[in-house]
Short mmCIF file of C-alpha atoms in Angstrom, two decimals:
data_model
loop_
_atom_site.label_atom_id
_atom_site.label_comp_id
_atom_site.label_asym_id
_atom_site.label_seq_id
_atom_site.Cartn_x
_atom_site.Cartn_y
_atom_site.Cartn_z
CA MET A 20 -27.16 -37.84 -0.74
CA LYS A 21 -29.86 -35.61 -2.77
CA VAL A 22 -30.23 -32.10 -1.08
CA LYS A 23 -33.77 -31.73 -0.63
CA LYS A 24 -34.75 -27.70 -1.59
CA PRO A 25 -36.69 -25.18 1.20
CA THR A 26 -40.14 -25.02 0.75
CA LYS A 27 -40.87 -21.16 -0.76
CA ILE A 28 -42.61 -19.17 0.64
CA ILE A 29 -45.42 -17.44 -1.49
CA ARG A 30 -47.38 -14.57 0.74
CA THR A 31 -50.23 -12.24 -1.25
CA ASP A 32 -50.68 -8.59 -0.25
CA LYS A 33 -54.22 -6.81 -1.19
CA TRP A 34 -53.09 -3.20 -3.48
CA ARG A 35 -56.05 -1.50 -3.42
CA LEU A 36 -57.17 0.68 -6.42
CA ASN A 37 -59.32 4.11 -6.92
CA PRO A 38 -61.18 4.02 -10.01
CA THR A 39 -62.98 6.70 -11.36
CA ALA A 40 -66.55 5.44 -12.80
CA GLN A 41 -64.88 5.50 -16.73
CA GLN A 42 -62.17 3.27 -15.31
CA ARG A 43 -64.27 0.71 -13.57
CA VAL A 44 -66.73 0.68 -17.55
CA LEU A 45 -63.15 -0.65 -18.52
CA PHE A 46 -61.73 -2.87 -15.47
CA GLY A 47 -65.05 -4.79 -15.91
CA GLU A 48 -64.76 -5.09 -19.98
CA THR A 49 -61.20 -6.11 -19.71
CA VAL A 50 -62.10 -9.01 -16.83
CA LYS A 51 -65.17 -9.93 -19.49
CA VAL A 52 -63.66 -10.54 -22.44
CA TYR A 53 -60.53 -12.36 -20.60
CA ARG A 54 -63.24 -14.94 -19.34
CA ARG A 55 -64.78 -15.39 -22.71
CA LEU A 56 -61.17 -16.21 -24.07
CA CYS A 57 -60.31 -18.85 -21.34
CA ARG A 58 -63.68 -20.64 -21.72
CA TYR A 59 -62.60 -20.77 -25.57
CA VAL A 60 -58.83 -22.09 -24.35
CA VAL A 61 -60.00 -24.80 -21.56
CA GLY A 62 -62.06 -26.40 -24.45
CA ILE A 63 -59.04 -26.93 -27.04
CA VAL A 64 -56.36 -27.50 -24.46
CA PHE A 65 -59.19 -30.72 -23.02
CA THR A 66 -59.64 -32.00 -26.65
CA HIS A 67 -55.52 -31.90 -27.11
CA TRP A 68 -54.62 -33.15 -23.55
CA SER A 69 -53.39 -36.21 -25.25
CA ALA A 70 -51.03 -34.05 -26.56
CA LEU A 71 -50.30 -31.73 -24.87
CA GLY A 72 -50.35 -33.58 -21.36
CA GLY A 73 -46.78 -34.73 -21.75
CA LEU A 74 -45.04 -31.54 -21.62
CA SER A 75 -43.30 -29.40 -19.24
CA SER A 76 -44.97 -26.07 -18.42
CA GLN A 77 -42.19 -24.38 -19.91
CA GLN A 78 -43.50 -26.24 -23.59
CA GLN A 79 -47.55 -26.22 -22.52
CA ILE A 80 -47.89 -22.70 -23.76
CA PRO A 81 -46.16 -22.20 -27.00
CA ALA A 82 -48.19 -25.49 -28.17
CA VAL A 83 -51.07 -24.16 -27.54
CA GLU A 84 -50.57 -20.51 -29.27
CA ARG A 85 -49.69 -22.71 -32.37
CA LEU A 86 -52.99 -23.88 -32.64
CA ILE A 87 -54.69 -20.58 -31.98
CA HIS A 88 -52.24 -17.61 -32.85
CA ALA A 89 -51.47 -17.61 -36.41
CA THR A 90 -48.00 -14.94 -37.50
CA ALA A 91 -46.39 -14.18 -39.87
CA LYS A 92 -44.33 -17.27 -39.65
CA ARG A 93 -47.02 -19.58 -38.69
CA PRO A 94 -49.66 -18.23 -41.10
CA VAL A 95 -52.20 -21.35 -41.14
CA VAL A 96 -53.42 -22.25 -37.21
CA LYS A 97 -55.77 -25.02 -36.76
CA TYR A 98 -58.68 -22.61 -34.92
CA PRO A 99 -58.62 -19.34 -36.77
CA SER A 100 -61.32 -17.98 -35.27
CA ILE A 101 -59.39 -16.75 -31.97
CA ASP A 102 -57.63 -14.49 -33.96
CA GLY A 103 -60.79 -13.11 -35.43
CA ILE A 104 -63.19 -13.03 -32.42
CA PHE A 105 -60.05 -11.72 -29.71
CA TYR A 106 -58.63 -9.13 -32.12
CA LYS A 107 -55.35 -7.69 -31.64
CA PHE A 108 -55.30 -9.40 -27.81
CA PRO A 109 -52.52 -8.87 -25.95
CA SER A 110 -49.95 -11.69 -26.44
CA TYR A 111 -48.88 -12.22 -22.33
CA TYR A 112 -52.52 -11.39 -21.87
CA ARG A 113 -53.54 -15.15 -23.93
CA ARG A 114 -50.62 -16.29 -21.95
CA ALA A 115 -52.17 -15.97 -18.61
CA ALA A 116 -55.07 -16.95 -20.42
CA ILE A 117 -53.71 -20.30 -21.66
CA SER A 118 -51.65 -20.80 -18.69
CA PHE A 119 -54.85 -20.94 -16.32
CA ALA A 120 -57.16 -23.08 -18.87
CA MET A 121 -54.14 -25.51 -18.55
CA GLY A 122 -54.72 -25.71 -15.06
CA GLN A 123 -57.97 -25.98 -15.04
CA VAL A 124 -58.11 -28.86 -17.70
CA SER A 125 -55.22 -31.11 -15.15
CA SER A 126 -57.12 -30.82 -12.38
CA TYR A 127 -60.35 -32.16 -13.97
CA ILE A 128 -58.85 -34.67 -15.05
CA THR A 129 -56.95 -36.01 -12.05
CA ARG A 130 -60.55 -35.84 -10.38
CA TYR A 131 -61.94 -37.59 -13.02
CA ARG A 132 -58.88 -40.77 -12.70
CA GLU A 133 -59.34 -40.06 -9.19
CA TRP A 134 -63.62 -40.89 -9.54
CA GLN A 135 -62.54 -43.81 -11.64
CA CYS A 136 -60.47 -45.26 -9.49
CA GLY A 137 -63.28 -44.69 -6.67
CA ARG A 138 -60.92 -43.35 -3.98
CA SER A 139 -62.70 -40.08 -4.53
CA ARG A 140 -65.97 -41.44 -4.24
CA GLN A 141 -67.73 -40.82 -0.94
CA ARG A 142 -70.98 -43.12 -1.86
CA ARG A 143 -71.19 -45.37 -5.17
CA GLN A 144 -73.65 -43.19 -6.74
CA ALA A 145 -71.35 -40.19 -6.48
CA LYS A 146 -71.54 -38.74 -9.81
CA PRO A 147 -68.35 -37.43 -11.73
CA PRO A 148 -66.51 -34.20 -11.26
CA ILE A 149 -67.39 -31.64 -14.24
CA LEU A 150 -65.19 -29.55 -16.28
CA ASN A 151 -65.78 -25.62 -15.30
CA ALA A 152 -64.42 -23.28 -17.13
CA GLU A 153 -66.41 -20.30 -15.86
CA ALA A 154 -64.43 -20.25 -12.94
CA GLY A 155 -64.46 -16.86 -12.14
CA CYS A 156 -60.84 -16.12 -13.38
CA TYR A 157 -59.13 -12.89 -12.95
CA PRO A 158 -56.51 -11.85 -15.78
CA VAL A 159 -52.77 -11.73 -14.75
CA LEU A 160 -50.93 -8.67 -15.09
CA TYR A 161 -47.11 -8.78 -16.30
CA ARG A 162 -44.85 -5.83 -15.57
CA GLY A 163 -44.21 -3.88 -18.79
CA GLN A 164 -47.15 -6.02 -21.10
CA CYS A 165 -49.88 -5.96 -19.06
CA TYR A 166 -49.16 -3.09 -16.14
CA LYS A 167 -46.52 -0.22 -15.01
CA LEU A 168 -45.41 0.48 -12.14
CA HIS A 169 -45.52 4.46 -11.28
CA GLY A 170 -43.29 4.31 -7.84
CA TYR A 171 -46.26 2.66 -5.02
CA HIS A 172 -49.16 5.54 -5.08
CA ALA A 173 -50.10 4.86 -9.01
CA VAL A 174 -50.50 1.99 -12.05
CA GLU A 175 -50.54 1.99 -15.32
CA ILE A 176 -53.23 -1.01 -16.54
CA LYS A 177 -53.51 -2.47 -20.22
CA VAL A 178 -57.92 -2.40 -20.37
CA PHE A 179 -60.20 -2.83 -23.12
CA THR A 180 -62.41 -0.53 -24.30
CA GLY A 181 -65.04 -3.10 -26.09
CA THR A 182 -63.32 -2.15 -29.30
CA ASP A 183 -59.17 -1.68 -28.73
CA TRP A 184 -56.82 -2.04 -25.91
CA ILE A 185 -55.32 1.24 -24.50
CA TRP A 186 -53.31 2.32 -20.90
CA THR A 187 -55.53 3.62 -18.20
CA LYS A 188 -53.32 4.87 -14.83
CA VAL A 189 -55.37 3.89 -11.74
CA GLN A 190 -54.95 5.45 -8.15
CA ILE A 191 -53.37 2.99 -5.51
CA THR A 192 -54.94 3.94 -2.18
CA GLY A 193 -53.95 1.12 0.32
CA LEU A 194 -50.59 -1.17 0.67
CA ARG A 195 -49.18 -3.69 2.82
CA GLU A 196 -45.14 -3.77 4.12
CA ARG A 197 -44.01 -6.62 2.18
CA HIS A 198 -43.06 -4.49 -0.95
CA GLY A 199 -40.72 -2.62 1.24
CA ILE A 200 -39.01 -5.79 2.48
CA PRO A 201 -35.54 -6.15 0.84
CA GLY A 202 -35.48 -10.28 0.34
CA ASN A 203 -39.01 -10.64 -1.42
CA LYS A 204 -39.24 -10.73 -4.77
CA MET A 205 -42.96 -9.24 -6.12
CA LEU A 206 -44.21 -11.72 -8.78
CA SER A 207 -47.22 -10.90 -11.61
CA PRO A 208 -49.86 -9.33 -9.78
CA ALA A 209 -53.76 -10.58 -10.66
CA LEU A 210 -56.76 -7.51 -11.40
CA ILE A 211 -59.21 -8.89 -8.89
CA PHE A 212 -62.63 -6.79 -10.32
CA ASN A 213 -66.16 -7.52 -9.32
CA ASN A 214 -69.49 -5.72 -7.98
CA ARG A 215 -67.75 -5.38 -3.83
CA ALA A 216 -64.13 -5.46 -5.02
CA CYS A 217 -61.16 -3.90 -7.15
CA HIS A 218 -57.31 -4.09 -6.21
CA LEU A 219 -54.27 -6.03 -7.09
CA SER A 220 -53.95 -9.29 -5.98
CA VAL A 221 -49.71 -9.01 -5.33
CA PRO A 222 -47.50 -12.36 -4.46
CA PHE A 223 -44.21 -12.11 -2.98
CA ASP A 224 -41.49 -14.82 -2.65
CA CYS A 225 -41.10 -14.32 0.88
CA VAL A 226 -36.92 -15.04 1.06
CA PRO A 227 -36.38 -14.74 5.56
CA GLU A 228 -33.37 -13.21 6.92
CA LYS A 229 -31.39 -16.25 8.36
CA ARG A 230 -31.55 -16.17 12.18
CA ASN A 231 -29.57 -16.17 15.00
CA PRO A 232 -32.17 -17.22 17.52
CA ASP A 233 -31.49 -16.77 21.80
CA LYS A 234 -31.55 -20.57 23.50
CA ASN A 235 -35.86 -19.82 24.58
CA VAL A 236 -39.11 -20.90 23.13
CA VAL A 237 -42.50 -19.62 23.29
CA ALA A 238 -45.14 -21.83 23.95
CA VAL A 239 -48.83 -21.37 23.33
CA ASP A 240 -51.81 -23.37 25.29
CA LEU A 241 -55.03 -23.04 22.99
CA GLY A 242 -58.20 -22.75 25.20
CA ILE A 243 -62.10 -22.37 25.66
CA ASN A 244 -61.37 -19.96 28.36
CA THR A 245 -58.51 -18.10 27.56
CA THR A 246 -57.96 -17.56 23.50
CA ALA A 247 -54.06 -18.37 23.66
CA THR A 248 -52.00 -18.17 26.84
CA VAL A 249 -48.24 -17.72 25.96
CA THR A 250 -45.19 -18.68 27.78
CA VAL A 251 -41.87 -17.45 27.22
CA VAL A 252 -39.10 -19.72 28.69
CA THR A 253 -35.25 -20.56 28.23
CA PHE A 254 -33.96 -23.78 27.96
CA GLY A 255 -32.87 -23.59 31.42
CA GLY A 256 -36.18 -23.68 32.29
CA THR A 257 -36.60 -20.17 33.32
CA VAL A 258 -40.11 -18.22 32.51
CA ILE A 259 -39.31 -14.91 31.13
CA HIS A 260 -42.31 -13.93 29.76
CA ARG A 261 -46.39 -14.32 30.55
CA GLU A 262 -49.07 -13.10 28.54
CA PHE A 263 -53.13 -14.21 27.96
CA ILE A 264 -54.33 -13.22 24.55
CA HIS A 265 -57.78 -13.27 24.98
CA PRO A 266 -60.01 -10.63 22.37
CA GLY A 267 -62.83 -10.21 24.46
CA ARG A 268 -65.06 -7.54 22.45
CA ASP A 269 -64.55 -9.82 19.11
CA ILE A 270 -65.53 -13.35 20.76
CA ASP A 271 -68.45 -11.06 22.40
CA ARG A 272 -69.39 -9.95 19.47
CA ARG A 273 -69.83 -13.48 17.82
CA ASP A 274 -71.61 -15.35 20.25
CA GLN A 275 -74.40 -12.59 20.58
CA ARG A 276 -74.81 -13.62 16.70
CA LEU A 277 -74.66 -17.34 17.28
CA LYS A 278 -77.20 -16.53 20.76
CA SER A 279 -79.65 -14.72 17.96
CA VAL A 280 -79.41 -17.39 15.63
CA ALA A 281 -80.42 -20.25 18.33
CA MET A 282 -83.49 -17.45 19.10
CA ARG A 283 -84.33 -16.98 15.24
CA ALA A 284 -84.55 -21.55 15.12
CA ARG A 285 -87.01 -21.78 17.77
CA LYS A 286 -88.73 -19.61 16.44
CA THR A 287 -89.43 -20.48 13.00
CA MET A 288 -89.37 -24.05 13.73
CA GLY A 289 -91.79 -24.22 16.72
CA LYS A 290 -91.83 -28.07 18.17
CA GLY A 291 -90.33 -30.42 15.63
CA GLY A 292 -89.80 -28.65 12.60
CA LYS A 293 -87.34 -28.22 10.21
CA LEU A 294 -85.15 -25.34 9.28
CA HIS A 295 -84.39 -24.95 5.64
CA LYS A 296 -81.55 -24.93 3.62
CA GLY A 297 -79.62 -21.47 3.83
CA PHE A 298 -81.07 -20.80 7.46
CA CYS A 299 -79.69 -17.54 9.03
CA ALA A 300 -76.29 -17.89 6.32
CA GLN A 301 -75.92 -14.01 6.47
CA THR A 302 -75.36 -14.42 10.69
CA TYR A 303 -73.17 -17.89 9.80
CA ARG A 304 -70.78 -15.89 7.44
CA GLN A 305 -70.52 -12.52 9.85
CA CYS A 306 -69.75 -14.86 12.44
CA ALA A 307 -66.68 -16.52 10.37
CA ASN A 308 -65.63 -13.87 9.24
CA ILE A 309 -65.15 -12.47 13.01
CA ASN A 310 -63.25 -15.39 13.45
CA GLU A 311 -61.15 -15.00 10.74
CA GLN A 312 -59.92 -11.30 12.66
CA ILE A 313 -59.78 -13.00 15.81
CA SER A 314 -57.43 -15.91 14.46
CA HIS A 315 -55.18 -13.04 12.82
CA ILE A 316 -55.49 -10.73 16.03
CA VAL A 317 -53.87 -13.67 18.29
CA SER A 318 -51.56 -15.27 15.40
CA LYS A 319 -50.30 -11.86 14.71
CA ARG A 320 -49.41 -10.84 18.32
CA ILE A 321 -48.11 -14.63 19.22
CA VAL A 322 -45.32 -13.81 16.23
CA GLN A 323 -44.78 -10.39 18.17
CA ILE A 324 -43.85 -11.69 21.58
CA ALA A 325 -41.71 -14.72 19.71
CA SER A 326 -39.75 -11.55 17.45
CA ALA A 327 -39.47 -9.23 20.51
CA PHE A 328 -37.96 -12.50 22.23
CA ASN A 329 -36.01 -13.76 19.10
CA ALA A 330 -37.44 -17.33 19.91
CA GLU A 331 -35.56 -20.29 18.76
CA ALA A 332 -38.82 -21.49 17.87
CA ILE A 333 -42.87 -21.32 18.89
CA VAL A 334 -44.60 -24.47 20.05
CA PHE A 335 -48.04 -25.84 19.94
CA GLU A 336 -49.88 -29.11 21.42
CA ASN A 337 -50.25 -31.21 18.90
CA LEU A 338 -54.38 -31.67 18.86
CA LYS A 339 -54.89 -32.33 14.98
CA GLY A 340 -58.46 -34.92 15.34
CA TRP A 341 -58.85 -34.09 19.00
CA LYS A 342 -62.82 -33.45 19.30
CA ALA A 343 -64.45 -32.54 22.49
CA LYS A 344 -66.72 -35.23 24.83
CA GLY A 345 -68.20 -32.53 26.77
CA GLY A 346 -71.55 -30.67 26.44
CA ARG A 347 -74.69 -31.87 25.83
CA LYS A 348 -75.71 -31.80 22.37
CA ARG A 349 -76.86 -28.13 21.61
CA SER A 350 -75.84 -26.51 24.51
CA THR A 351 -73.78 -23.41 24.93
CA LEU A 352 -70.04 -25.43 25.82
CA ARG A 353 -70.81 -27.86 23.24
CA GLN A 354 -70.85 -24.61 20.75
CA ARG A 355 -68.02 -23.02 22.85
CA PHE A 356 -66.25 -26.15 21.26
CA HIS A 357 -67.49 -25.70 18.23
CA GLY A 358 -66.24 -22.45 17.60
CA TRP A 359 -62.77 -22.99 18.73
CA LEU A 360 -60.05 -21.95 16.80
CA LYS A 361 -57.58 -24.26 18.01
CA ALA A 362 -56.20 -25.02 14.05
CA LYS A 363 -56.97 -21.52 12.62
CA ILE A 364 -54.59 -19.58 15.49
CA ARG A 365 -52.03 -22.52 14.40
CA ASP A 366 -51.87 -22.41 11.04
CA TYR A 367 -51.95 -18.36 10.38
CA THR A 368 -49.32 -18.27 13.72
CA GLU A 369 -46.81 -20.98 11.23
CA MET A 370 -47.42 -18.57 8.41
CA LYS A 371 -46.50 -15.66 9.80
CA TRP A 372 -42.97 -17.06 11.57
CA GLN A 373 -41.91 -18.21 8.79
CA GLU A 374 -41.41 -15.38 6.87
CA ARG A 375 -39.33 -14.52 9.38
CA GLY A 376 -37.86 -17.88 8.82
CA GLY A 377 -38.81 -19.36 12.46
CA ASN A 378 -39.93 -22.41 13.41
CA VAL A 379 -42.82 -24.13 14.53
CA MET A 380 -42.90 -27.93 16.83
CA GLU A 381 -45.29 -29.43 18.22
CA VAL A 382 -45.54 -31.49 21.34
CA LYS A 383 -47.81 -34.32 22.62
CA ALA A 384 -51.44 -32.95 24.08
CA ALA A 385 -51.89 -35.12 27.02
CA TYR A 386 -51.18 -34.22 30.68
CA THR A 387 -49.99 -30.97 30.00
CA SER A 388 -52.73 -29.33 32.39
CA LYS A 389 -52.81 -32.24 34.13
CA LEU A 390 -49.39 -32.68 35.79
CA ALA A 391 -48.24 -29.86 38.18
CA TYR A 392 -45.30 -27.84 36.52
CA ASP A 393 -43.50 -28.04 39.67
CA GLY A 394 -43.52 -31.95 39.99
CA SER A 395 -45.77 -32.10 42.79
CA GLY A 396 -47.70 -34.48 40.97
CA MET A 397 -51.79 -34.03 39.21
CA VAL A 398 -53.68 -31.09 39.64
CA LYS A 399 -57.66 -30.56 40.81
CA ARG A 400 -59.73 -27.94 39.08
CA ASP A 401 -61.01 -25.34 41.41
CA ALA A 402 -64.53 -26.42 41.55
CA LYS A 403 -65.90 -22.97 41.65
CA ASN A 404 -63.10 -21.55 39.17
CA TYR A 405 -62.63 -24.00 36.74
CA ALA A 406 -59.40 -21.95 35.09
CA LEU A 407 -58.06 -22.42 38.55
CA ALA A 408 -55.97 -25.54 39.57
CA VAL A 409 -55.29 -26.69 42.71
CA PHE A 410 -51.46 -28.78 42.87
CA ALA A 411 -51.35 -31.34 44.87
CA ASN A 412 -49.33 -29.70 47.88
CA GLY A 413 -52.14 -26.91 48.23
CA LYS A 414 -50.82 -24.16 45.71
CA ARG A 415 -53.42 -22.32 43.42
CA TYR A 416 -52.56 -21.83 39.89
CA ASN A 417 -53.65 -21.15 36.45
CA CYS A 418 -54.38 -23.51 34.85
CA ASP A 419 -53.84 -22.59 31.50
CA LEU A 420 -50.22 -20.92 32.54
CA ASN A 421 -49.24 -24.28 34.65
CA GLY A 422 -50.00 -25.87 30.46
CA SER A 423 -48.34 -24.04 28.70
CA GLN A 424 -45.17 -23.86 31.10
CA ASN A 425 -45.05 -27.92 30.78
CA ILE A 426 -45.67 -27.23 26.90
CA ALA A 427 -42.08 -24.82 26.67
CA ALA A 428 -41.05 -27.60 28.26
CA ARG A 429 -41.55 -30.48 25.54
CA GLY A 430 -40.32 -28.01 23.18
CA ILE A 431 -37.39 -27.29 24.45
CA LEU A 432 -36.19 -31.05 25.55
CA GLN A 433 -37.84 -32.21 21.84
CA LEU A 434 -34.82 -29.20 20.31
CA THR A 435 -32.26 -30.52 22.60
CA ARG A 436 -32.27 -33.80 22.78
CA ARG A 437 -32.73 -35.21 18.99
CA LYS A 438 -32.67 -39.11 19.40
CA ASP A 439 -35.19 -38.84 22.62
CA SER A 440 -37.91 -40.28 20.92
CA GLU A 441 -41.67 -38.64 22.16
CA GLU A 442 -43.79 -41.81 22.17
CA PRO A 443 -44.19 -43.70 25.87
CA SER A 444 -41.67 -46.76 26.53
CA SER A 445 -43.01 -49.85 27.91
CA LYS A 446 -39.76 -51.11 29.60
CA CYS A 447 -40.12 -47.98 32.14
CA SER A 448 -40.57 -48.80 35.46
CA GLY A 449 -41.05 -45.75 37.25
CA GLY A 450 -41.91 -42.19 36.41
CA SER A 451 -43.23 -40.77 33.62
CA PRO A 452 -42.05 -41.33 29.54
CA ARG A 453 -40.80 -38.13 27.73
CA SER A 454 -44.05 -36.84 26.24
CA TRP A 455 -45.17 -36.43 29.87
CA ALA A 456 -42.06 -33.72 30.57
CA CYS A 457 -42.78 -30.98 33.49
CA LEU A 458 -41.53 -27.59 33.79
CA CYS A 459 -39.32 -29.10 36.87
CA ASP A 460 -37.49 -31.37 34.57
CA LEU A 461 -35.31 -28.63 33.19
CA TRP A 462 -34.76 -27.14 36.37
CA THR A 463 -33.36 -31.29 37.19
CA GLU A 464 -31.39 -31.09 34.11
CA LYS A 465 -29.05 -28.21 34.91
CA SER A 466 -29.26 -28.87 38.69
CA PRO A 467 -28.83 -32.73 38.95
CA GLY A 468 -28.82 -32.53 42.82
CA LEU A 469 -32.35 -30.41 42.79
CA ALA A 470 -34.01 -34.07 41.50
#
């Protein structure tokens, strides 16, 4: 039996640099000459792709070097002008440029073949992909050859002056915490420098510690009125923690900006007019950044709760492909559905929880909020307050909290009953299928006399 290797967890930290005015000039020259070499090498790799494409990644870089770089043992090469134009170019910078060029050409060839066979065409007149050598790449730094760390407060980087390559020492002003985790392995960083940023993009191969979790799960109900409702439930059905996560200040900032777009559009269009391409692009960009911030705040808190209770898994509803039915076109409700961060929060939570060795699960979303967690049947929404649910026995309860508890029950049943299917059974004469499980099902499992 073939054992499947676990997927590597690669995460990237940003290490902020504080260069002087002279160092900024040197960084600009380094990025400029590196991109220039990449443009040359992309053309050469594309020309010889028939010979290079079948080689392994370890064989490709030496094969390209034999075409462009002359040595004492190899004085004659096919493209001698490269050594003349890029005199004394550091070998590891050159290999990083070759690796980038191989990736660019490989991607182009794949996309072109998909276009040829029609799989990637949205319409018959779709134009073929273009090989882009101007990809805005940044130099990758190899330890000892391109950079030297001095603790975690300064780094020495090999840079280009315009005529020669020298070392310059620059201060590190901002770090995250991944370099301090024992199991993490630091990979080759990239020097990111442009008009707005100057930092090292440092990837880490994260190896999470083996966990011995407690018998509980963290269930998350993602909603419109409340961003996330979190419930921690044990395998026996006991609710040990409940929390509402709703960064209202950030949501208000985003909504105010979106309202200003509607007002400006009304003034620009008048009656029956059209908006030009890129209308309010700056405002939409700000709103997208606020959404990113909200997603990170919520996902970070969910992971903190899961770590505090040493949870077996974090359980979400499977909302993939879900589309809103309510709300008129251009209405406020439709806009709120459009800005719902269900996918971002789920993805960011999974990324953060994977680093800690945790597992994220998904259960069916059907009837999580419509069924009462105590087994009393269907609930009705309160006419005056839609966030409240009225149970069949007259009890009033928060609808999102009810949904998160049912999500937890389905996640626990999925963990404890491996062979049970989530699909509704057509042979079932009465009761609800397994995918419609409620919190009360955990109580009756532990105590059959309660059924």
